[in-house]
Amino acid sequence: MTSSGLKDVVVPLPIQIVIDDVGWWTPTDGSAKDEPFRSGMPRAHVPADYAAIARLGNRLGMRPQAAMMLCDWDRDLLLRELPEATWMGRDWNHPWCEHPHLDEAAQILNDEADHLEIVVHGLAHEWWGGPTMERAEWANPEGVMRPRHLLERHLEVYAAILRRNGLAGEHEGLPPFFVPCAFRHSFGEGSDGIAGLLAQVGISYVSTPFSSMRQLATPQTDRIAIECGVMTVDRGGGSPSWKHVAASPPEAVDGPIIGLHWPNLLHQDPSRNDEVIDDWVAALTRIGQAPDRWLAPDTPSAWSQLAHVECTQIVQDGNVIGFDFTALDALPSTVALGEFVVKTTQRSPPRFAAGVHVLDSTWNPGGHHWLTRLAR
């Protein structure tokens, strides 16, 4: 928030990029025959499609979220143990078990770990616990969580597939990030609900549109919902169609998340993926130059920054910038919220009151502002 007395001091809105349905190798929308919607890409996916995400992150100095579907990565057919997880039930099989693309893509994901985040999304996205496919894997169309004991197994198998493909990275189990399939999700059930389950396995960063989230309690702010230590951020709306190949980047960004699906960033010809990515880089670089926007380097930074945007008040004492953290401190216990950034447009370096210390401060000539990273 910006005080009325300090028009040249802003806690800028963070921007994180969330890319759903990364991980499908077979792209075909099979929903008409009780199979997953998949990515909808009109060509097969190739390792270059993973390199495209890394290029986006590398050129922007960010780690976009790659929300991954893993059934096509199941080398050992573990999903036969979860008949409700696929359309084949206990007869689960697929053609990618020994395909060299898996090793090639895994190498890219590991080599480019500084430029993307692997995010828990799902196994096959939907639910086959009855005679026909239902949306979605983690909750039904009303947002009611699927049976907890089955979801615990889904998460265990998800972690096992990551490990089998060498994608567990620094996380022994699951990465701490989650995007619910089809945005079927709920808030307000405490330890008995999905937040309790996610917290149990070490997931603490979630995003989904609040407009489609089943709400049994009121979120703490318009864009933040915290329970069981899990911080869920409103993804908002207005995204390109999930099947839209090479979508045009936005002119402006009004929320903390740019919600995309994998085809939006890809070209029909994979050798031309860079053309699509470079258009997005140019647009987002311009947006990030604005005094009230900030391209967050990763999800923890974005979530912390958003909490300060929603809760922290700027106060003025002469030429010294101070902060009132009363509303921030009133939030329930959650992820680390100690660091945030401010942008100041006066040419002289900013000065700050006691209560924060400067981690670094740089002048951005393109945006005509100081970007200062602070810690409480």
Short mmCIF file of C-alpha atoms in Angstrom, two decimals:
data_model
loop_
_atom_site.label_atom_id
_atom_site.label_comp_id
_atom_site.label_asym_id
_atom_site.label_seq_id
_atom_site.Cartn_x
_atom_site.Cartn_y
_atom_site.Cartn_z
CA MET A 1 0.00 0.00 0.00
CA THR A 2 1.12 3.58 -0.60
CA SER A 3 0.38 6.36 1.87
CA SER A 4 -1.18 9.55 0.56
CA GLY A 5 1.90 11.47 1.65
CA LEU A 6 4.39 9.37 -0.30
CA LYS A 7 3.24 9.16 -3.89
CA ASP A 8 6.78 8.29 -4.97
CA VAL A 9 7.03 5.23 -2.69
CA VAL A 10 5.26 2.02 -3.68
CA VAL A 11 5.15 -1.56 -2.46
CA PRO A 12 4.70 -2.95 -6.00
CA LEU A 13 2.36 -5.77 -6.91
CA PRO A 14 4.38 -8.95 -7.51
CA ILE A 15 3.93 -10.96 -10.68
CA GLN A 16 4.49 -14.70 -10.88
CA ILE A 17 3.85 -16.85 -13.97
CA VAL A 18 1.97 -20.12 -13.47
CA ILE A 19 1.93 -22.57 -16.40
CA ASP A 20 -0.55 -25.43 -16.07
CA ASP A 21 -0.46 -28.89 -17.66
CA VAL A 22 3.26 -29.11 -18.28
CA GLY A 23 4.31 -32.75 -18.49
CA TRP A 24 1.90 -34.29 -20.97
CA TRP A 25 3.67 -36.06 -23.81
CA THR A 26 0.49 -37.16 -25.55
CA PRO A 27 -1.34 -33.84 -26.06
CA THR A 28 -4.66 -34.97 -27.55
CA ASP A 29 -7.86 -33.83 -25.87
CA GLY A 30 -9.51 -37.17 -25.09
CA SER A 31 -12.42 -35.88 -23.03
CA ALA A 32 -14.99 -37.02 -25.62
CA LYS A 33 -13.98 -40.63 -24.94
CA ASP A 34 -13.57 -40.48 -21.16
CA GLU A 35 -9.86 -39.66 -21.30
CA PRO A 36 -8.12 -36.52 -19.96
CA PHE A 37 -8.37 -33.17 -21.67
CA ARG A 38 -4.56 -33.19 -21.65
CA SER A 39 -2.75 -30.12 -22.98
CA GLY A 40 -4.75 -29.75 -26.19
CA MET A 41 -1.59 -28.92 -28.16
CA PRO A 42 -2.14 -29.80 -31.86
CA ARG A 43 1.24 -31.54 -32.07
CA ALA A 44 3.19 -33.90 -29.85
CA HIS A 45 5.24 -32.34 -27.09
CA VAL A 46 9.03 -32.46 -27.34
CA PRO A 47 11.90 -31.59 -24.98
CA ALA A 48 12.17 -28.16 -26.62
CA ASP A 49 8.84 -27.31 -24.98
CA TYR A 50 10.51 -27.58 -21.58
CA ALA A 51 13.44 -25.49 -22.75
CA ALA A 52 10.94 -22.79 -23.71
CA ILE A 53 9.79 -22.40 -20.09
CA ALA A 54 13.39 -22.21 -18.93
CA ARG A 55 14.15 -19.56 -21.54
CA LEU A 56 11.24 -17.48 -20.27
CA GLY A 57 12.53 -17.66 -16.70
CA ASN A 58 16.15 -17.11 -17.64
CA ARG A 59 15.50 -14.00 -19.71
CA LEU A 60 13.17 -12.47 -17.11
CA GLY A 61 15.27 -13.37 -14.06
CA MET A 62 12.34 -15.39 -12.71
CA ARG A 63 11.38 -18.96 -11.85
CA PRO A 64 7.98 -19.49 -13.52
CA GLN A 65 5.89 -22.31 -12.13
CA ALA A 66 5.67 -25.45 -14.26
CA ALA A 67 2.55 -27.15 -12.85
CA MET A 68 3.17 -30.72 -13.92
CA MET A 69 1.02 -33.67 -14.92
CA LEU A 70 2.96 -36.89 -14.36
CA CYS A 71 1.05 -39.88 -15.73
CA ASP A 72 3.09 -39.81 -18.96
CA TRP A 73 6.25 -39.89 -16.80
CA ASP A 74 5.19 -43.07 -14.96
CA ARG A 75 7.99 -45.39 -16.10
CA ASP A 76 7.08 -48.16 -13.65
CA LEU A 77 3.28 -48.09 -14.15
CA LEU A 78 2.71 -47.19 -10.51
CA LEU A 79 -0.70 -45.79 -11.39
CA ARG A 80 -2.04 -49.33 -11.70
CA GLU A 81 -2.19 -49.15 -7.90
CA LEU A 82 -4.58 -46.18 -8.17
CA PRO A 83 -7.45 -47.28 -10.44
CA GLU A 84 -9.35 -44.03 -9.88
CA ALA A 85 -6.38 -42.02 -11.16
CA THR A 86 -6.60 -43.00 -14.85
CA TRP A 87 -9.16 -44.04 -17.45
CA MET A 88 -7.53 -47.50 -17.72
CA GLY A 89 -7.78 -48.34 -14.04
CA ARG A 90 -5.66 -51.36 -13.10
CA ASP A 91 -4.82 -51.90 -16.78
CA TRP A 92 -2.92 -48.61 -16.91
CA ASN A 93 -0.26 -48.40 -19.60
CA HIS A 94 1.18 -45.75 -21.89
CA PRO A 95 3.75 -45.52 -24.72
CA TRP A 96 6.27 -43.22 -23.02
CA CYS A 97 7.75 -45.54 -20.37
CA GLU A 98 11.09 -45.97 -22.14
CA HIS A 99 10.99 -43.04 -24.53
CA PRO A 100 14.25 -41.04 -24.67
CA HIS A 101 12.29 -37.79 -24.41
CA LEU A 102 11.87 -38.41 -20.68
CA ASP A 103 15.59 -38.36 -19.99
CA GLU A 104 16.13 -35.40 -22.32
CA ALA A 105 13.39 -33.35 -20.69
CA ALA A 106 14.48 -34.33 -17.17
CA GLN A 107 17.98 -33.13 -18.00
CA ILE A 108 16.59 -29.77 -19.12
CA LEU A 109 14.45 -29.42 -16.01
CA ASN A 110 17.42 -30.16 -13.76
CA ASP A 111 19.92 -28.04 -15.68
CA GLU A 112 17.47 -25.12 -15.66
CA ALA A 113 16.28 -25.49 -12.07
CA ASP A 114 17.28 -21.87 -11.37
CA HIS A 115 14.87 -20.72 -14.07
CA LEU A 116 11.68 -22.63 -13.23
CA GLU A 117 9.82 -24.29 -10.37
CA ILE A 118 8.29 -27.75 -10.58
CA VAL A 119 4.80 -27.60 -9.08
CA VAL A 120 2.45 -30.38 -7.98
CA HIS A 121 -0.56 -30.35 -10.30
CA GLY A 122 -1.77 -33.91 -10.83
CA LEU A 123 -1.33 -37.43 -12.13
CA ALA A 124 -3.95 -37.52 -14.91
CA HIS A 125 -5.95 -34.42 -13.91
CA GLU A 126 -9.38 -36.06 -13.55
CA TRP A 127 -11.12 -38.78 -11.49
CA TRP A 128 -12.27 -42.22 -12.60
CA GLY A 129 -13.87 -43.47 -9.40
CA GLY A 130 -17.24 -44.12 -11.04
CA PRO A 131 -18.61 -45.22 -14.39
CA THR A 132 -17.38 -42.09 -16.18
CA MET A 133 -14.65 -39.49 -15.83
CA GLU A 134 -15.32 -36.68 -13.36
CA ARG A 135 -13.60 -33.37 -12.81
CA ALA A 136 -11.23 -33.30 -11.06
CA GLU A 137 -8.41 -35.17 -9.34
CA TRP A 138 -8.27 -33.39 -5.97
CA ALA A 139 -11.91 -32.32 -5.56
CA ASN A 140 -15.29 -32.81 -7.19
CA PRO A 141 -17.01 -30.08 -9.26
CA GLU A 142 -18.36 -28.49 -6.06
CA GLY A 143 -14.89 -28.30 -4.55
CA VAL A 144 -15.46 -31.13 -2.06
CA MET A 145 -12.19 -32.96 -1.45
CA ARG A 146 -11.85 -36.52 -2.74
CA PRO A 147 -11.35 -39.23 -0.08
CA ARG A 148 -8.32 -38.25 1.93
CA HIS A 149 -6.75 -41.71 2.10
CA LEU A 150 -6.79 -41.91 -1.71
CA LEU A 151 -5.31 -38.44 -2.15
CA GLU A 152 -2.53 -39.35 0.26
CA ARG A 153 -1.64 -42.18 -2.12
CA HIS A 154 -1.84 -39.84 -5.12
CA LEU A 155 0.69 -37.56 -3.47
CA GLU A 156 2.94 -40.49 -2.54
CA VAL A 157 2.93 -41.77 -6.12
CA TYR A 158 3.46 -38.26 -7.48
CA ALA A 159 6.59 -37.98 -5.32
CA ALA A 160 7.74 -41.45 -6.41
CA ILE A 161 7.43 -40.53 -10.10
CA LEU A 162 9.43 -37.36 -9.52
CA ARG A 163 12.17 -39.35 -7.79
CA ARG A 164 12.17 -42.06 -10.46
CA ASN A 165 12.80 -39.41 -13.11
CA GLY A 166 15.43 -37.58 -11.08
CA LEU A 167 13.18 -34.56 -10.62
CA ALA A 168 12.88 -34.40 -6.84
CA GLY A 169 15.69 -31.84 -6.73
CA GLU A 170 16.33 -30.38 -3.30
CA HIS A 171 13.00 -31.71 -2.04
CA GLU A 172 13.17 -35.24 -0.67
CA GLY A 173 9.43 -35.57 -1.08
CA LEU A 174 7.28 -33.06 -2.93
CA PRO A 175 7.98 -29.50 -3.99
CA PRO A 176 6.19 -26.98 -1.73
CA PHE A 177 4.00 -25.64 -4.55
CA PHE A 178 0.52 -26.76 -5.68
CA VAL A 179 -2.09 -25.86 -8.31
CA PRO A 180 -5.38 -27.81 -8.04
CA CYS A 181 -6.58 -29.51 -11.21
CA ALA A 182 -9.44 -27.67 -12.95
CA PHE A 183 -9.27 -25.21 -10.02
CA ARG A 184 -11.54 -27.46 -7.94
CA HIS A 185 -10.48 -26.44 -4.46
CA SER A 186 -11.80 -25.43 -1.05
CA PHE A 187 -10.89 -23.16 1.83
CA GLY A 188 -12.04 -23.16 5.42
CA GLU A 189 -12.09 -26.83 6.45
CA GLY A 190 -8.90 -26.63 8.50
CA SER A 191 -6.91 -29.78 9.15
CA ASP A 192 -9.73 -31.96 7.81
CA GLY A 193 -9.61 -30.31 4.38
CA ILE A 194 -7.19 -30.02 1.50
CA ALA A 195 -5.03 -27.44 3.28
CA GLY A 196 -4.45 -29.88 6.12
CA LEU A 197 -3.46 -32.60 3.68
CA LEU A 198 -1.11 -30.31 1.76
CA ALA A 199 0.51 -29.06 4.96
CA GLN A 200 1.03 -32.68 6.02
CA VAL A 201 3.25 -33.29 2.96
CA GLY A 202 5.12 -29.98 3.11
CA ILE A 203 3.16 -27.98 0.52
CA SER A 204 2.60 -24.40 1.63
CA TYR A 205 2.24 -22.30 -1.58
CA VAL A 206 -1.01 -22.64 -3.54
CA SER A 207 -2.73 -20.62 -6.25
CA THR A 208 -6.22 -20.93 -7.70
CA PRO A 209 -8.99 -18.53 -8.75
CA PHE A 210 -10.95 -17.55 -5.66
CA SER A 211 -14.04 -17.21 -7.86
CA SER A 212 -14.15 -21.00 -8.30
CA MET A 213 -12.89 -21.94 -4.83
CA ARG A 214 -15.39 -23.44 -2.38
CA GLN A 215 -15.25 -21.10 0.61
CA LEU A 216 -16.38 -22.23 4.04
CA ALA A 217 -14.56 -19.31 5.63
CA THR A 218 -13.65 -15.80 4.54
CA PRO A 219 -10.10 -15.32 3.20
CA GLN A 220 -7.96 -12.98 5.27
CA THR A 221 -7.64 -10.50 2.38
CA ASP A 222 -9.11 -10.16 -1.09
CA ARG A 223 -6.23 -12.18 -2.56
CA ILE A 224 -4.84 -14.25 0.32
CA ALA A 225 -6.35 -17.23 2.15
CA ILE A 226 -4.33 -18.89 4.92
CA GLU A 227 -5.10 -22.06 6.84
CA CYS A 228 -2.91 -24.77 8.37
CA GLY A 229 0.07 -22.61 7.42
CA VAL A 230 -0.77 -22.94 3.71
CA MET A 231 -1.02 -19.63 1.85
CA THR A 232 -3.36 -19.69 -1.14
CA VAL A 233 -3.23 -16.77 -3.57
CA ASP A 234 -6.02 -15.74 -5.91
CA ARG A 235 -5.06 -16.54 -9.48
CA GLY A 236 -7.78 -14.30 -10.86
CA GLY A 237 -9.12 -14.73 -14.39
CA GLY A 238 -8.78 -13.37 -17.87
CA SER A 239 -6.29 -15.96 -19.12
CA PRO A 240 -5.98 -17.14 -22.72
CA SER A 241 -7.88 -20.29 -23.66
CA TRP A 242 -6.08 -23.40 -22.42
CA LYS A 243 -5.73 -24.63 -26.01
CA HIS A 244 -4.57 -21.32 -27.49
CA VAL A 245 -1.21 -21.91 -29.14
CA ALA A 246 1.26 -19.00 -29.12
CA ALA A 247 -1.07 -16.68 -27.21
CA SER A 248 -0.33 -12.96 -27.31
CA PRO A 249 1.04 -11.52 -24.06
CA PRO A 250 -1.10 -9.07 -22.10
CA GLU A 251 -0.83 -5.31 -22.31
CA ALA A 252 -1.24 -5.00 -18.54
CA VAL A 253 -1.35 -7.28 -15.49
CA ASP A 254 -3.86 -6.55 -12.73
CA GLY A 255 -3.20 -9.44 -10.36
CA PRO A 256 -0.24 -11.27 -8.83
CA ILE A 257 -0.46 -14.26 -11.17
CA ILE A 258 -0.29 -14.61 -14.93
CA GLY A 259 -2.18 -17.88 -15.28
CA LEU A 260 -1.34 -19.79 -18.45
CA HIS A 261 -1.47 -23.25 -19.96
CA TRP A 262 1.50 -24.80 -21.70
CA PRO A 263 0.34 -24.31 -25.33
CA ASN A 264 -0.01 -20.57 -24.71
CA LEU A 265 3.80 -20.27 -24.71
CA LEU A 266 4.57 -22.70 -27.53
CA HIS A 267 4.69 -22.54 -31.32
CA GLN A 268 3.15 -25.04 -33.67
CA ASP A 269 6.71 -25.57 -34.91
CA PRO A 270 8.82 -26.33 -31.80
CA SER A 271 11.93 -24.94 -33.49
CA ARG A 272 10.17 -21.56 -33.31
CA ASN A 273 9.21 -21.68 -29.62
CA ASP A 274 11.77 -18.96 -28.93
CA GLU A 275 9.78 -16.51 -31.04
CA VAL A 276 6.78 -16.90 -28.76
CA ILE A 277 8.88 -16.71 -25.62
CA ASP A 278 10.71 -13.60 -26.77
CA ASP A 279 7.39 -11.81 -27.36
CA TRP A 280 6.37 -12.62 -23.79
CA VAL A 281 9.74 -11.53 -22.45
CA ALA A 282 9.46 -8.16 -24.16
CA ALA A 283 5.92 -7.57 -22.90
CA LEU A 284 6.59 -8.64 -19.31
CA THR A 285 9.84 -6.70 -19.13
CA ARG A 286 7.89 -3.57 -20.08
CA ILE A 287 5.18 -4.33 -17.51
CA GLY A 288 7.77 -4.99 -14.81
CA GLN A 289 9.33 -1.57 -15.38
CA ALA A 290 6.21 0.15 -14.04
CA PRO A 291 6.63 1.64 -10.55
CA ASP A 292 3.71 -0.41 -9.20
CA ARG A 293 4.64 -3.81 -10.68
CA TRP A 294 7.50 -6.21 -9.87
CA LEU A 295 8.52 -9.41 -11.62
CA ALA A 296 9.11 -11.65 -8.62
CA PRO A 297 12.14 -13.95 -8.87
CA ASP A 298 10.28 -16.95 -7.40
CA THR A 299 7.11 -18.02 -5.65
CA PRO A 300 8.24 -17.45 -2.02
CA SER A 301 9.23 -13.89 -2.94
CA ALA A 302 5.94 -13.30 -4.74
CA TRP A 303 3.78 -14.61 -1.90
CA SER A 304 5.69 -12.56 0.69
CA GLN A 305 5.47 -9.44 -1.47
CA LEU A 306 1.73 -9.87 -1.97
CA ALA A 307 1.19 -10.07 1.78
CA HIS A 308 2.96 -6.72 2.14
CA VAL A 309 0.96 -5.22 -0.72
CA GLU A 310 -2.25 -6.32 0.98
CA CYS A 311 -1.30 -5.49 4.56
CA THR A 312 1.73 -3.22 5.03
CA GLN A 313 1.17 0.53 5.32
CA ILE A 314 3.82 3.06 4.32
CA VAL A 315 4.32 5.87 6.84
CA GLN A 316 6.33 9.06 6.49
CA ASP A 317 8.68 10.77 8.91
CA GLY A 318 10.27 13.63 7.01
CA ASN A 319 12.39 12.10 4.26
CA VAL A 320 12.55 8.74 6.01
CA ILE A 321 10.34 5.86 4.87
CA GLY A 322 8.79 3.69 7.55
CA PHE A 323 6.23 0.91 7.67
CA ASP A 324 3.30 -0.17 9.80
CA PHE A 325 3.16 -3.98 9.92
CA THR A 326 0.12 -4.25 12.21
CA ALA A 327 -2.17 -5.89 9.64
CA LEU A 328 0.62 -8.14 8.38
CA ASP A 329 1.34 -9.39 11.88
CA ALA A 330 -2.36 -10.15 12.35
CA LEU A 331 -2.27 -12.80 9.61
CA PRO A 332 -2.26 -16.44 10.75
CA SER A 333 1.08 -18.21 10.87
CA THR A 334 2.16 -19.12 7.36
CA VAL A 335 5.11 -19.01 4.97
CA ALA A 336 7.99 -16.59 5.51
CA LEU A 337 6.85 -12.99 5.02
CA GLY A 338 9.92 -11.15 6.25
CA GLU A 339 11.24 -9.82 2.93
CA PHE A 340 9.65 -7.39 0.48
CA VAL A 341 10.60 -4.73 -2.05
CA VAL A 342 9.69 -1.10 -2.54
CA LYS A 343 10.12 1.16 -5.53
CA THR A 344 10.91 4.85 -5.07
CA THR A 345 10.92 7.34 -7.92
CA GLN A 346 12.94 10.17 -6.39
CA ARG A 347 16.45 10.25 -7.83
CA SER A 348 18.12 10.33 -4.42
CA PRO A 349 18.63 6.96 -2.70
CA PRO A 350 15.81 6.10 -0.27
CA ARG A 351 16.27 6.23 3.49
CA PHE A 352 14.40 3.89 5.80
CA ALA A 353 13.34 4.03 9.43
CA ALA A 354 14.30 1.51 12.06
CA GLY A 355 12.50 -1.82 11.86
CA VAL A 356 13.80 -2.84 8.44
CA HIS A 357 17.24 -3.29 6.97
CA VAL A 358 18.27 -2.91 3.37
CA LEU A 359 19.36 -6.08 1.61
CA ASP A 360 20.19 -4.28 -1.64
CA SER A 361 19.11 -1.21 -3.58
CA THR A 362 19.60 -0.49 -7.28
CA TRP A 363 18.61 2.32 -9.62
CA ASN A 364 16.61 1.16 -12.63
CA PRO A 365 17.21 3.68 -15.42
CA GLY A 366 14.56 2.12 -17.66
CA GLY A 367 11.85 2.37 -15.04
CA HIS A 368 13.24 5.54 -13.44
CA HIS A 369 13.05 4.15 -9.93
CA TRP A 370 15.05 2.65 -7.10
CA LEU A 371 14.26 -0.99 -6.39
CA THR A 372 15.09 -1.73 -2.78
CA ARG A 373 14.86 -5.14 -1.18
CA LEU A 374 14.11 -5.02 2.53
CA ALA A 375 13.92 -7.43 5.43
CA ARG A 376 12.22 -6.91 8.76
#
